[in-house]
Short mmCIF file of C-alpha atoms in Angstrom, two decimals:
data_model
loop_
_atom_site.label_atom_id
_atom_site.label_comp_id
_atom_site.label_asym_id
_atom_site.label_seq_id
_atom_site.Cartn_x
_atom_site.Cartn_y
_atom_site.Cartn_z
CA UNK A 189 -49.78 -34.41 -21.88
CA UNK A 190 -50.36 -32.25 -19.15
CA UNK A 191 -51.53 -33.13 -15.44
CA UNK A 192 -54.83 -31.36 -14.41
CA UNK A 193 -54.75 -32.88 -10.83
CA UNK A 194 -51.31 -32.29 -9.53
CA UNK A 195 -49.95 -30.13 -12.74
CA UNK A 196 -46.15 -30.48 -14.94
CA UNK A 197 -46.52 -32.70 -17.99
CA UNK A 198 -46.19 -36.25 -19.18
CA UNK A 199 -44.20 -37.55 -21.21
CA UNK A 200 -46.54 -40.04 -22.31
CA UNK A 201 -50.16 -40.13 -23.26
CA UNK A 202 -52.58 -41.25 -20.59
CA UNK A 203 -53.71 -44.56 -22.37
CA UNK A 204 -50.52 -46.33 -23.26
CA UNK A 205 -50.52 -49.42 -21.86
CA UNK A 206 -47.57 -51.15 -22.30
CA UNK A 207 -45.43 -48.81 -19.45
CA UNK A 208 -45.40 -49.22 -15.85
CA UNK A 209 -45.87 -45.57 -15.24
CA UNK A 210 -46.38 -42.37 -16.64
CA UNK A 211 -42.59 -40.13 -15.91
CA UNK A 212 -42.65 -36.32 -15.94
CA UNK A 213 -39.27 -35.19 -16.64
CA UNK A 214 -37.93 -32.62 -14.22
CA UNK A 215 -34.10 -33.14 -14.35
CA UNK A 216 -31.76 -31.95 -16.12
CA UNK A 217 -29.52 -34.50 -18.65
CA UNK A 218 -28.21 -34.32 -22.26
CA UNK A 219 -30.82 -32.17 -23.46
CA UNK A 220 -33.48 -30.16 -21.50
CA UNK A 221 -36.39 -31.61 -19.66
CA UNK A 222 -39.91 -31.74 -21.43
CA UNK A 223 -41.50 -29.76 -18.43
CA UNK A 224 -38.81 -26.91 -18.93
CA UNK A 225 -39.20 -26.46 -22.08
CA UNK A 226 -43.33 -26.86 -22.11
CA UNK A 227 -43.27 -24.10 -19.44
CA UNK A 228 -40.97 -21.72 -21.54
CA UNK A 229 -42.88 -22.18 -24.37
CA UNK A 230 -46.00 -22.03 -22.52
CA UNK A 231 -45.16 -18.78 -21.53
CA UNK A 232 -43.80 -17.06 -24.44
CA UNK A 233 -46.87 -18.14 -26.00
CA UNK A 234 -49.39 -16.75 -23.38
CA UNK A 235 -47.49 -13.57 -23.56
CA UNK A 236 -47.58 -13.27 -27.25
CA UNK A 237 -51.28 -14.04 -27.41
CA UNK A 238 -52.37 -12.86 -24.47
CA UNK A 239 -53.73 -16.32 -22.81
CA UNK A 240 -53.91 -16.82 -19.38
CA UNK A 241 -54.63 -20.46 -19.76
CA UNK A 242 -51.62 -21.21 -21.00
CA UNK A 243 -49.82 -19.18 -18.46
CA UNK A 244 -51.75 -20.79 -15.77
CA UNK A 245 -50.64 -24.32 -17.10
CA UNK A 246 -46.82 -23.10 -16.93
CA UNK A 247 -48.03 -21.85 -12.96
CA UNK A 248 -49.27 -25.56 -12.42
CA UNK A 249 -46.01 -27.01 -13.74
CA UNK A 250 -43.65 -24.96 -11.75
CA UNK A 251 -45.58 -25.53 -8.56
CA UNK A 252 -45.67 -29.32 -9.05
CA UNK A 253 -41.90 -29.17 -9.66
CA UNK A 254 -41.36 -27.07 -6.84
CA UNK A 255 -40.23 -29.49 -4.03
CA UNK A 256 -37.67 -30.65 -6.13
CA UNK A 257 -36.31 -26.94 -6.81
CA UNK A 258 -35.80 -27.10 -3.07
CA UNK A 259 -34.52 -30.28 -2.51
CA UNK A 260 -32.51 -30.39 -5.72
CA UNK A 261 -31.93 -27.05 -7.31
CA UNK A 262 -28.39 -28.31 -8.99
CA UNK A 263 -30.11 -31.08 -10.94
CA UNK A 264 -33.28 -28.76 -11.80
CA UNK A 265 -30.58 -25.87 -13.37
CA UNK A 266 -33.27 -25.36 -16.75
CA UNK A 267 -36.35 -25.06 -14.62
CA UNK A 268 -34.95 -22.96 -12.37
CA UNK A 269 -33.83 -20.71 -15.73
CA UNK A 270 -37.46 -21.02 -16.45
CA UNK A 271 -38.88 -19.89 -13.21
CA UNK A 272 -36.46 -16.73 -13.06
CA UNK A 273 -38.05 -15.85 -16.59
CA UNK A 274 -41.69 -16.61 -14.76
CA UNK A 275 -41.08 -14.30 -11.86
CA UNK A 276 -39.39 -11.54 -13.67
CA UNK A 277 -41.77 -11.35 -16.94
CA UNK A 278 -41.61 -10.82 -20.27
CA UNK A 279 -40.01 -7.65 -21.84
CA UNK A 280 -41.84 -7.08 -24.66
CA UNK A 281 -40.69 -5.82 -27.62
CA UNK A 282 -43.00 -5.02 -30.67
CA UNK A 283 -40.92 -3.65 -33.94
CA UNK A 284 -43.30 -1.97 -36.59
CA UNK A 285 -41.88 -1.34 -40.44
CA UNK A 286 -41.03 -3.17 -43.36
CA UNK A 287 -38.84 -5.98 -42.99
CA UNK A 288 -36.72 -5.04 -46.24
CA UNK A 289 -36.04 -1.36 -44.29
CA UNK A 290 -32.73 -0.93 -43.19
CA UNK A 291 -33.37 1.11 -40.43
CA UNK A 292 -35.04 -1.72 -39.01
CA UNK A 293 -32.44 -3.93 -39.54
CA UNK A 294 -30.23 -1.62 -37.73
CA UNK A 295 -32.87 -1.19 -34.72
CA UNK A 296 -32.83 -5.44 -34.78
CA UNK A 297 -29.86 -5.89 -34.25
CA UNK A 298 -29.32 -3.71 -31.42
CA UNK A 299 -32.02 -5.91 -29.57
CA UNK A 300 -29.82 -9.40 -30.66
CA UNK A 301 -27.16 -7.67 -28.87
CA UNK A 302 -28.31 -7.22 -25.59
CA UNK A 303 -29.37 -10.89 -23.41
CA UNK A 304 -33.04 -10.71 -22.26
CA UNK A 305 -33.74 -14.01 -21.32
CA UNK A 306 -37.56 -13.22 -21.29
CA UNK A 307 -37.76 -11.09 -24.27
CA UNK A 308 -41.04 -11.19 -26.54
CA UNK A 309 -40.04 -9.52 -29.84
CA UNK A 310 -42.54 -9.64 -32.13
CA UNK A 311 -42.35 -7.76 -35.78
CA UNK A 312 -46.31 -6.10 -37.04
CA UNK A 313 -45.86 -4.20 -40.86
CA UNK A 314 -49.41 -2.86 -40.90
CA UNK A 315 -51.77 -5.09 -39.48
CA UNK A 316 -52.55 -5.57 -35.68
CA UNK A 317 -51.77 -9.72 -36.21
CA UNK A 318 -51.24 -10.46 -32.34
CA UNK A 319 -53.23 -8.96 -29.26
CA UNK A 320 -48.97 -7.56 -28.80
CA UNK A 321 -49.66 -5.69 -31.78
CA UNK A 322 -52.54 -3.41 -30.10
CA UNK A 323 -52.42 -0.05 -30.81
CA UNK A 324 -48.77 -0.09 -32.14
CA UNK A 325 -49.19 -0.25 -36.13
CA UNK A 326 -47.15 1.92 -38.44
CA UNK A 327 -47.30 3.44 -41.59
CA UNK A 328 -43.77 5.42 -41.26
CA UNK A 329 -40.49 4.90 -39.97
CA UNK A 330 -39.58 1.94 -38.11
CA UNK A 331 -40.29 2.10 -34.33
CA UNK A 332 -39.31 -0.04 -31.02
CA UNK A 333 -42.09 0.01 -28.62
CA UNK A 334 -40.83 -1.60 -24.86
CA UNK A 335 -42.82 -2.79 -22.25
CA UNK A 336 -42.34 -4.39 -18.15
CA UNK A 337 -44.66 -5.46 -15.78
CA UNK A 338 -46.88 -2.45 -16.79
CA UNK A 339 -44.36 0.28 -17.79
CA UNK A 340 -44.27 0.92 -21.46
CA UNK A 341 -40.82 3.49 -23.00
CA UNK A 342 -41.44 5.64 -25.91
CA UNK A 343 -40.98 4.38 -28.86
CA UNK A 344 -37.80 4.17 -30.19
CA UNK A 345 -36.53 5.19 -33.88
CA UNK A 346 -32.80 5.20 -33.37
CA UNK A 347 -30.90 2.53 -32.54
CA UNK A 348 -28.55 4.69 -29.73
CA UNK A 349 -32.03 5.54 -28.02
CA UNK A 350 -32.63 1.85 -27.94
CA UNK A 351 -29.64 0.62 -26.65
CA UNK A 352 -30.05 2.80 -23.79
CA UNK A 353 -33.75 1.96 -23.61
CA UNK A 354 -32.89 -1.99 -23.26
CA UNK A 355 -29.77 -1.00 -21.05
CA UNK A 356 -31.78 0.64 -18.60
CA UNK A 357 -34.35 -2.62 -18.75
CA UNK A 358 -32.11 -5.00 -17.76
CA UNK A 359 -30.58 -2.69 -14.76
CA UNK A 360 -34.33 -2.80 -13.57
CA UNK A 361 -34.20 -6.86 -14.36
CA UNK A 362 -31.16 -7.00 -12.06
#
């Protein structure tokens, strides 16, 4: 239930009538607030499928929360998680193969291993599925393509190369 004037989301819809007023939730408690976790998911999406209305929403959200960031950063902790996975982007990571293929598997694992807090994996067999997908089919051996900002690696077929790869990623992260 998003806010087009001042931006973050409701948690309620705009014509229930029995509350007093509409909250957006911002803080932290037991579980994650709704704005977080709209503008994580609003961004993994617009990086997956290439929207830049959905990324714009996430902008909208962050900047409305963004006087409590600076008045209250301790009780903002998963927004503030968020916004570091804003400002540093996605690292994209597009696997092409078979699923059954072991040398996938092994290539997989290697990127579970290694914490990327704005990683984008996404798996293509043959088909270009996602605008991600673009120009990075295969018919062969498995391959790990890596992107930041707007530096793509080599593909990778072994899972040493890739380790390194996604080592060298994060140092640049950092």
């Amino acid at each position: 239930f998003e806010d087009p004037v001042e931006g973050g989301f409701f948690t309620t819809e705009a014509d229930q009538r029995d509350l007093l007023f509409r909250q957006k939730a911002f803080l932290d408690g037991a579980v994650p607030p709704g704005n977080a976790m709209a503008v994580e998911a609003l961004l993994r999406l617009s990086w997956h499928l290439d929207r830049s209305d959905f990324q714009e929403a996430a902008r909208r959200a962050l900047r409305c929360a963004a006087p409590l960031l600076e008045k209250a950063p301790r009780h903002c902790l998963s927004l503030l998680a968020v916004l570091s996975v804003a400002l540093s982007g996605p690292v994209e990571i597009v696997m092409t193969g078979v699923r059954e293929d072991p040398r996938l598997s092994a290539l997989l694992e290697v990127v579970w291993k290694e914490f990327l807090p704005a990683r984008v994996l996404s798996l293509v067999s043959s088909d270009e599925v996602l605008p991600l997908h673009r120009g990075r089919a295969s018919g062969g051996a498995p391959l790990a393509y890596l992107c930041h900002g707007q530096t793509c690696l080599a593909p990778c077929a072994e899972p040493e190369h890739l380790a390194t790869c996604l080592a060298d990623l994060v140092k640049m992260q950092n």
